[in-house]
Amino acid sequence: MSRYLKVAPYKKRKLRSGEWIIISSSGDPLIIDDYALHILCKKEVNPDLFDLPFINVLKESGFLVENCNRHSIPEEPTSFKFKLFSLFTLVIGITSFLGAIYCLFNEGLPFSTSIDLLITEPFIGILSLVMFSTLTTFLHEGMHLIYSNSLIQDNKFKINMTKAIATVSMTHVWTWSILGRIVAILSGICLDLFFLFSLLVFSQRMYFEYTSLFESVLITRIAWQFRVQNKTDIRLFLELISDDPFLFEQNTVPIKIMTLLGFLVNIFIILIWLVPLVNY
């Protein structure tokens, strides 16, 4: 006779498909039906009563454990102030996006000037690029921490020094409202767009030789998020609005087209730096 397994704390939300998405403290999302949800409503489960593959999936996803830990799962803030700031962030992001497109359409891309600066002043240029990129990366992820309510959560902020990236785990927002989900995912890009638009406006009124370099960093980062073949903010946003955490695992024509566009973004990022370098 198998030992009873405890049901770990979890959050749930009903998807448009009628199934349920559940999130454990491990952060792994799982889609289940009403029957499976009924099982998890119990405090303990006898694994002998169910199919082994089903039990293994629940164990691997952190929903069934031998010793139940009490790690909390971030709740969606419900205060009026938080919702107001959420809407304000989205408005700022959309306004900055439109403003940045207008400025870039009239002034052109800043990459030629950035390449000139990096070649003529390589040490100062590269140092400025690295410092600005690092600072804005942490601010980008800080927005995710704030709007995913993860500031006091353990192991939510991860730094990968080999890839020079920082990430925030946000799978728990799958159980939030549509506004909470969208803002948690897009808040980082909204901040990047605000910085970009501010720099573009600043460069039209005052001269600072490193402005173009900073603009190039932000344009590259924003474009980077559209590489939907990888786990990026835009990919997660598309999964959220489609209400399907496994959207990009489907072998459908729309997904193939979006994946192709993601690879084209890779080429675009290379070209916007390579072409000015070749033409230097």
mmCIF file of C-alpha atoms in Angstrom:
data_model
loop_
_atom_site.group_PDB
_atom_site.id
_atom_site.type_symbol
_atom_site.label_atom_id
_atom_site.label_comp_id
_atom_site.label_asym_id
_atom_site.label_seq_id
_atom_site.Cartn_x
_atom_site.Cartn_y
_atom_site.Cartn_z
ATOM 1 C CA MET A 1 0.000 0.000 0.000
ATOM 2 C CA SER A 2 1.434 3.372 -0.987
ATOM 3 C CA ARG A 3 1.925 6.202 1.431
ATOM 4 C CA TYR A 4 -0.623 9.002 1.198
ATOM 5 C CA LEU A 5 0.682 12.139 -0.515
ATOM 6 C CA LYS A 6 -0.141 15.613 0.697
ATOM 7 C CA VAL A 7 -1.600 18.244 -1.625
ATOM 8 C CA ALA A 8 0.666 21.286 -1.736
ATOM 9 C CA PRO A 9 -0.795 24.821 -1.682
ATOM 10 C CA TYR A 10 -1.940 25.928 -5.125
ATOM 11 C CA LYS A 11 -3.949 28.587 -6.948
ATOM 12 C CA LYS A 12 -6.456 27.965 -9.719
ATOM 13 C CA ARG A 13 -8.380 29.736 -12.477
ATOM 14 C CA LYS A 14 -10.875 28.445 -15.011
ATOM 15 C CA LEU A 15 -9.746 28.857 -18.629
ATOM 16 C CA ARG A 16 -12.002 29.808 -21.518
ATOM 17 C CA SER A 17 -11.771 26.180 -22.667
ATOM 18 C CA GLY A 18 -13.566 25.081 -19.498
ATOM 19 C CA GLU A 19 -10.466 23.420 -18.060
ATOM 20 C CA TRP A 20 -8.554 24.663 -15.044
ATOM 21 C CA ILE A 21 -5.038 26.020 -14.799
ATOM 22 C CA ILE A 22 -3.391 25.448 -11.455
ATOM 23 C CA ILE A 23 -0.114 26.803 -10.085
ATOM 24 C CA SER A 24 1.816 25.334 -7.179
ATOM 25 C CA SER A 25 4.527 26.984 -5.099
ATOM 26 C CA SER A 26 7.055 25.440 -7.505
ATOM 27 C CA GLY A 27 5.636 27.721 -10.185
ATOM 28 C CA ASP A 28 4.855 25.006 -12.727
ATOM 29 C CA PRO A 29 1.492 25.497 -14.479
ATOM 30 C CA LEU A 30 -0.730 22.516 -15.143
ATOM 31 C CA ILE A 31 -4.027 22.252 -17.017
ATOM 32 C CA ILE A 32 -6.524 19.808 -15.511
ATOM 33 C CA ASP A 33 -10.217 18.944 -15.773
ATOM 34 C CA ASP A 34 -12.936 19.109 -13.122
ATOM 35 C CA TYR A 35 -12.242 15.542 -12.004
ATOM 36 C CA ALA A 36 -8.566 16.204 -11.322
ATOM 37 C CA LEU A 37 -9.432 19.444 -9.532
ATOM 38 C CA HIS A 38 -11.839 17.526 -7.302
ATOM 39 C CA ILE A 39 -8.959 15.237 -6.341
ATOM 40 C CA LEU A 40 -6.722 18.155 -5.433
ATOM 41 C CA CYS A 41 -9.433 19.666 -3.221
ATOM 42 C CA LYS A 42 -8.557 16.960 -0.703
ATOM 43 C CA LYS A 43 -5.698 17.441 1.746
ATOM 44 C CA GLU A 44 -4.243 13.997 1.028
ATOM 45 C CA VAL A 45 -4.345 11.661 -1.973
ATOM 46 C CA ASN A 46 -3.897 7.901 -2.126
ATOM 47 C CA PRO A 47 -1.726 7.331 -5.250
ATOM 48 C CA ASP A 48 -2.984 3.723 -5.553
ATOM 49 C CA LEU A 49 -6.431 4.974 -6.563
ATOM 50 C CA PHE A 50 -5.255 6.749 -9.727
ATOM 51 C CA ASP A 51 -3.171 6.141 -12.840
ATOM 52 C CA LEU A 52 0.549 6.263 -12.205
ATOM 53 C CA PRO A 53 1.307 8.726 -15.068
ATOM 54 C CA PHE A 54 -1.280 11.143 -13.686
ATOM 55 C CA ILE A 55 0.182 10.903 -10.174
ATOM 56 C CA ASN A 56 3.712 11.366 -11.536
ATOM 57 C CA VAL A 57 2.688 14.525 -13.378
ATOM 58 C CA LEU A 58 1.165 15.946 -10.199
ATOM 59 C CA LYS A 59 4.302 15.047 -8.232
ATOM 60 C CA GLU A 60 6.701 16.470 -10.821
ATOM 61 C CA SER A 61 4.705 19.696 -10.956
ATOM 62 C CA GLY A 62 4.854 20.077 -7.190
ATOM 63 C CA PHE A 63 1.186 19.479 -6.401
ATOM 64 C CA LEU A 64 1.641 16.184 -4.529
ATOM 65 C CA VAL A 65 4.411 16.001 -1.929
ATOM 66 C CA GLU A 66 5.358 13.803 0.991
ATOM 67 C CA ASN A 67 6.054 16.748 3.256
ATOM 68 C CA CYS A 68 3.995 19.816 2.533
ATOM 69 C CA ASN A 69 5.949 23.090 2.673
ATOM 70 C CA ARG A 70 4.129 26.335 3.278
ATOM 71 C CA HIS A 71 5.750 28.514 0.621
ATOM 72 C CA SER A 72 3.193 31.130 -0.312
ATOM 73 C CA ILE A 73 2.069 31.877 -3.848
ATOM 74 C CA PRO A 74 1.890 35.611 -4.635
ATOM 75 C CA GLU A 75 -1.655 36.928 -4.578
ATOM 76 C CA GLU A 76 -2.967 39.501 -7.026
ATOM 77 C CA PRO A 77 -3.225 42.918 -5.315
ATOM 78 C CA THR A 78 -6.818 44.097 -5.343
ATOM 79 C CA SER A 79 -6.429 47.664 -4.053
ATOM 80 C CA PHE A 80 -7.738 50.554 -6.145
ATOM 81 C CA LYS A 81 -4.316 52.213 -6.019
ATOM 82 C CA PHE A 82 -2.593 49.160 -7.511
ATOM 83 C CA LYS A 83 -5.148 48.893 -10.318
ATOM 84 C CA LEU A 84 -4.822 52.622 -11.017
ATOM 85 C CA PHE A 85 -1.039 52.355 -11.272
ATOM 86 C CA SER A 86 -1.470 49.287 -13.485
ATOM 87 C CA LEU A 87 -3.652 51.202 -15.942
ATOM 88 C CA PHE A 88 -1.275 54.177 -15.771
ATOM 89 C CA THR A 89 1.672 51.916 -16.651
ATOM 90 C CA LEU A 90 -0.149 50.529 -19.693
ATOM 91 C CA VAL A 91 -1.141 54.022 -20.855
ATOM 92 C CA ILE A 92 2.460 55.223 -20.481
ATOM 93 C CA GLY A 93 3.699 52.189 -22.409
ATOM 94 C CA ILE A 94 1.241 52.630 -25.290
ATOM 95 C CA THR A 95 1.845 56.393 -25.485
ATOM 96 C CA SER A 96 5.622 55.896 -25.406
ATOM 97 C CA PHE A 97 5.403 53.240 -28.136
ATOM 98 C CA LEU A 98 3.473 55.528 -30.466
ATOM 99 C CA GLY A 99 5.747 58.472 -29.649
ATOM 100 C CA ALA A 100 8.900 56.413 -30.211
ATOM 101 C CA ILE A 101 7.624 55.155 -33.592
ATOM 102 C CA TYR A 102 6.899 58.745 -34.638
ATOM 103 C CA CYS A 103 10.348 59.976 -33.564
ATOM 104 C CA LEU A 104 12.192 57.086 -35.206
ATOM 105 C CA PHE A 105 10.199 57.529 -38.416
ATOM 106 C CA ASN A 106 11.272 61.184 -38.594
ATOM 107 C CA GLU A 107 14.816 60.932 -37.210
ATOM 108 C CA GLY A 108 15.827 57.436 -38.337
ATOM 109 C CA LEU A 109 17.507 54.638 -36.376
ATOM 110 C CA PRO A 110 20.455 55.607 -34.140
ATOM 111 C CA PHE A 111 22.684 52.606 -34.862
ATOM 112 C CA SER A 112 25.062 54.340 -37.318
ATOM 113 C CA THR A 113 25.886 56.975 -34.703
ATOM 114 C CA SER A 114 26.266 54.236 -32.085
ATOM 115 C CA ILE A 115 28.748 52.312 -34.242
ATOM 116 C CA ASP A 116 30.741 55.514 -34.878
ATOM 117 C CA LEU A 117 30.947 56.123 -31.148
ATOM 118 C CA LEU A 118 31.952 52.532 -30.319
ATOM 119 C CA ILE A 119 34.744 52.604 -32.919
ATOM 120 C CA THR A 120 36.114 56.055 -32.122
ATOM 121 C CA GLU A 121 35.847 55.682 -28.346
ATOM 122 C CA PRO A 122 35.740 51.907 -27.754
ATOM 123 C CA PHE A 123 36.556 51.847 -24.036
ATOM 124 C CA ILE A 124 34.143 54.593 -22.944
ATOM 125 C CA GLY A 125 31.538 53.418 -25.453
ATOM 126 C CA ILE A 126 31.526 49.766 -24.399
ATOM 127 C CA LEU A 127 31.662 50.696 -20.704
ATOM 128 C CA SER A 128 28.676 53.038 -21.126
ATOM 129 C CA LEU A 129 26.795 50.391 -23.115
ATOM 130 C CA VAL A 130 27.350 47.713 -20.474
ATOM 131 C CA MET A 131 26.477 49.985 -17.547
ATOM 132 C CA PHE A 132 23.314 51.345 -19.163
ATOM 133 C CA SER A 133 22.222 47.897 -20.331
ATOM 134 C CA THR A 134 22.767 46.418 -16.855
ATOM 135 C CA LEU A 135 20.947 49.251 -15.094
ATOM 136 C CA THR A 136 17.919 49.193 -17.389
ATOM 137 C CA THR A 137 17.784 45.377 -17.295
ATOM 138 C CA PHE A 138 17.461 45.429 -13.513
ATOM 139 C CA LEU A 139 14.847 48.190 -13.723
ATOM 140 C CA HIS A 140 12.954 46.139 -16.354
ATOM 141 C CA GLU A 141 12.927 43.076 -14.117
ATOM 142 C CA GLY A 142 12.148 45.259 -11.107
ATOM 143 C CA MET A 143 8.897 46.267 -12.799
ATOM 144 C CA HIS A 144 8.041 42.578 -13.159
ATOM 145 C CA LEU A 145 8.808 42.054 -9.467
ATOM 146 C CA ILE A 146 6.513 44.917 -8.463
ATOM 147 C CA TYR A 147 3.567 44.144 -10.732
ATOM 148 C CA SER A 148 3.745 40.376 -10.198
ATOM 149 C CA ASN A 149 3.755 41.032 -6.423
ATOM 150 C CA SER A 150 6.998 39.055 -6.063
ATOM 151 C CA LEU A 151 9.165 41.520 -4.129
ATOM 152 C CA ILE A 152 9.180 39.420 -0.966
ATOM 153 C CA GLN A 153 9.167 36.013 -2.653
ATOM 154 C CA ASP A 154 12.199 33.717 -2.568
ATOM 155 C CA ASN A 155 13.886 32.528 -5.768
ATOM 156 C CA LYS A 156 11.781 34.763 -8.016
ATOM 157 C CA PHE A 157 14.698 36.862 -9.287
ATOM 158 C CA LYS A 158 17.358 34.879 -11.121
ATOM 159 C CA ILE A 159 20.626 36.068 -12.635
ATOM 160 C CA ASN A 160 22.395 34.054 -15.325
ATOM 161 C CA MET A 161 25.935 35.395 -15.587
ATOM 162 C CA THR A 162 26.867 33.112 -18.509
ATOM 163 C CA LYS A 163 24.069 34.588 -20.634
ATOM 164 C CA ALA A 164 24.241 38.029 -18.999
ATOM 165 C CA ILE A 165 20.493 38.073 -18.312
ATOM 166 C CA ALA A 166 18.208 38.507 -15.315
ATOM 167 C CA THR A 167 14.736 36.994 -15.152
ATOM 168 C CA VAL A 168 11.726 36.990 -12.862
ATOM 169 C CA SER A 169 9.433 33.975 -12.472
ATOM 170 C CA MET A 170 5.847 35.039 -13.191
ATOM 171 C CA THR A 171 3.973 31.801 -13.833
ATOM 172 C CA HIS A 172 1.798 32.465 -10.782
ATOM 173 C CA VAL A 173 0.070 35.351 -12.610
ATOM 174 C CA TRP A 174 -1.788 32.777 -14.730
ATOM 175 C CA THR A 175 -4.403 32.641 -11.976
ATOM 176 C CA TRP A 176 -4.855 36.426 -11.882
ATOM 177 C CA SER A 177 -7.380 38.698 -13.605
ATOM 178 C CA ILE A 178 -6.765 39.764 -17.213
ATOM 179 C CA LEU A 179 -5.549 43.234 -16.168
ATOM 180 C CA GLY A 180 -3.221 41.828 -13.534
ATOM 181 C CA ARG A 181 -1.766 39.310 -15.994
ATOM 182 C CA ILE A 182 -1.189 41.804 -18.798
ATOM 183 C CA VAL A 183 0.441 44.454 -16.608
ATOM 184 C CA ALA A 184 2.679 41.931 -14.820
ATOM 185 C CA ILE A 185 4.018 40.753 -18.195
ATOM 186 C CA LEU A 186 4.201 44.061 -20.092
ATOM 187 C CA SER A 187 5.364 46.367 -17.286
ATOM 188 C CA GLY A 188 9.040 45.825 -18.134
ATOM 189 C CA ILE A 189 8.541 46.653 -21.820
ATOM 190 C CA CYS A 190 6.415 49.674 -20.857
ATOM 191 C CA LEU A 191 9.347 51.023 -18.844
ATOM 192 C CA ASP A 192 11.776 50.349 -21.731
ATOM 193 C CA LEU A 193 9.445 52.211 -24.112
ATOM 194 C CA PHE A 194 9.168 55.124 -21.699
ATOM 195 C CA PHE A 195 12.968 55.381 -21.438
ATOM 196 C CA LEU A 196 13.319 55.139 -25.229
ATOM 197 C CA PHE A 197 10.726 57.828 -25.926
ATOM 198 C CA SER A 198 12.258 60.092 -23.270
ATOM 199 C CA LEU A 199 15.730 59.719 -24.811
ATOM 200 C CA LEU A 200 14.386 60.383 -28.317
ATOM 201 C CA VAL A 201 12.662 63.568 -27.144
ATOM 202 C CA PHE A 202 15.765 64.604 -25.191
ATOM 203 C CA SER A 203 18.045 64.090 -28.211
ATOM 204 C CA GLN A 204 15.859 66.399 -30.302
ATOM 205 C CA ARG A 205 16.341 69.251 -27.836
ATOM 206 C CA MET A 206 19.811 68.720 -26.390
ATOM 207 C CA TYR A 207 23.013 67.075 -27.599
ATOM 208 C CA PHE A 208 24.636 64.259 -25.648
ATOM 209 C CA GLU A 209 26.877 61.959 -27.648
ATOM 210 C CA TYR A 210 25.904 58.787 -25.775
ATOM 211 C CA THR A 211 22.152 59.234 -26.234
ATOM 212 C CA SER A 212 22.168 57.338 -29.533
ATOM 213 C CA LEU A 213 23.987 54.442 -27.882
ATOM 214 C CA PHE A 214 21.412 54.247 -25.099
ATOM 215 C CA GLU A 215 18.593 54.422 -27.654
ATOM 216 C CA SER A 216 20.181 51.543 -29.602
ATOM 217 C CA VAL A 217 20.361 49.408 -26.449
ATOM 218 C CA LEU A 218 16.666 49.959 -25.720
ATOM 219 C CA ILE A 219 15.559 49.326 -29.312
ATOM 220 C CA THR A 220 17.540 46.084 -29.303
ATOM 221 C CA ARG A 221 16.019 44.971 -25.993
ATOM 222 C CA ILE A 222 12.479 45.750 -27.099
ATOM 223 C CA ALA A 223 12.988 43.911 -30.398
ATOM 224 C CA TRP A 224 14.535 41.012 -28.456
ATOM 225 C CA GLN A 225 11.221 40.452 -26.684
ATOM 226 C CA PHE A 226 9.536 39.656 -30.025
ATOM 227 C CA ARG A 227 11.638 36.509 -30.455
ATOM 228 C CA VAL A 228 8.622 34.363 -29.631
ATOM 229 C CA GLN A 229 10.460 31.120 -30.430
ATOM 230 C CA ASN A 230 12.109 31.716 -27.037
ATOM 231 C CA LYS A 231 10.557 32.436 -23.660
ATOM 232 C CA THR A 232 10.134 36.206 -23.835
ATOM 233 C CA ASP A 233 7.638 38.715 -22.481
ATOM 234 C CA ILE A 234 5.801 38.938 -25.804
ATOM 235 C CA ARG A 235 5.520 35.157 -26.051
ATOM 236 C CA LEU A 236 4.064 34.965 -22.551
ATOM 237 C CA PHE A 237 1.736 37.854 -23.399
ATOM 238 C CA LEU A 238 0.435 35.986 -26.464
ATOM 239 C CA GLU A 239 -0.094 32.867 -24.340
ATOM 240 C CA LEU A 240 -1.965 34.909 -21.748
ATOM 241 C CA ILE A 241 -4.358 36.604 -24.156
ATOM 242 C CA SER A 242 -5.041 33.251 -25.843
ATOM 243 C CA ASP A 243 -5.547 31.699 -22.391
ATOM 244 C CA ASP A 244 -3.245 28.806 -23.292
ATOM 245 C CA PRO A 245 0.103 28.332 -21.482
ATOM 246 C CA PHE A 246 1.124 25.724 -24.058
ATOM 247 C CA LEU A 247 0.164 27.787 -27.108
ATOM 248 C CA PHE A 248 3.573 27.553 -28.786
ATOM 249 C CA GLU A 249 3.707 23.789 -28.398
ATOM 250 C CA GLN A 250 0.935 23.491 -30.990
ATOM 251 C CA ASN A 251 1.881 22.556 -34.546
ATOM 252 C CA THR A 252 -0.537 24.930 -36.271
ATOM 253 C CA VAL A 253 -0.052 27.356 -39.162
ATOM 254 C CA PRO A 254 -0.501 30.539 -37.031
ATOM 255 C CA ILE A 255 2.093 29.292 -34.536
ATOM 256 C CA LYS A 256 4.510 28.436 -37.360
ATOM 257 C CA ILE A 257 4.062 31.935 -38.795
ATOM 258 C CA MET A 258 4.671 33.585 -35.416
ATOM 259 C CA THR A 259 7.740 31.415 -34.860
ATOM 260 C CA LEU A 260 9.041 32.371 -38.311
ATOM 261 C CA LEU A 261 8.518 36.039 -37.493
ATOM 262 C CA GLY A 262 10.469 35.450 -34.288
ATOM 263 C CA PHE A 263 13.428 34.134 -36.284
ATOM 264 C CA LEU A 264 13.143 37.139 -38.609
ATOM 265 C CA VAL A 265 13.479 39.362 -35.544
ATOM 266 C CA ASN A 266 16.807 37.640 -34.862
ATOM 267 C CA ILE A 267 17.958 38.611 -38.361
ATOM 268 C CA PHE A 268 16.643 42.159 -37.883
ATOM 269 C CA ILE A 269 18.630 42.592 -34.647
ATOM 270 C CA ILE A 270 21.810 41.394 -36.349
ATOM 271 C CA LEU A 271 21.300 43.627 -39.387
ATOM 272 C CA ILE A 272 20.586 46.861 -37.496
ATOM 273 C CA TRP A 273 24.037 46.547 -35.912
ATOM 274 C CA LEU A 274 25.895 44.842 -38.767
ATOM 275 C CA VAL A 275 24.886 47.119 -41.671
ATOM 276 C CA PRO A 276 26.161 50.357 -40.016
ATOM 277 C CA LEU A 277 29.355 48.515 -39.055
ATOM 278 C CA VAL A 278 29.952 47.359 -42.634
ATOM 279 C CA ASN A 279 29.205 50.839 -43.965
ATOM 280 C CA TYR A 280 31.507 52.556 -41.474
#
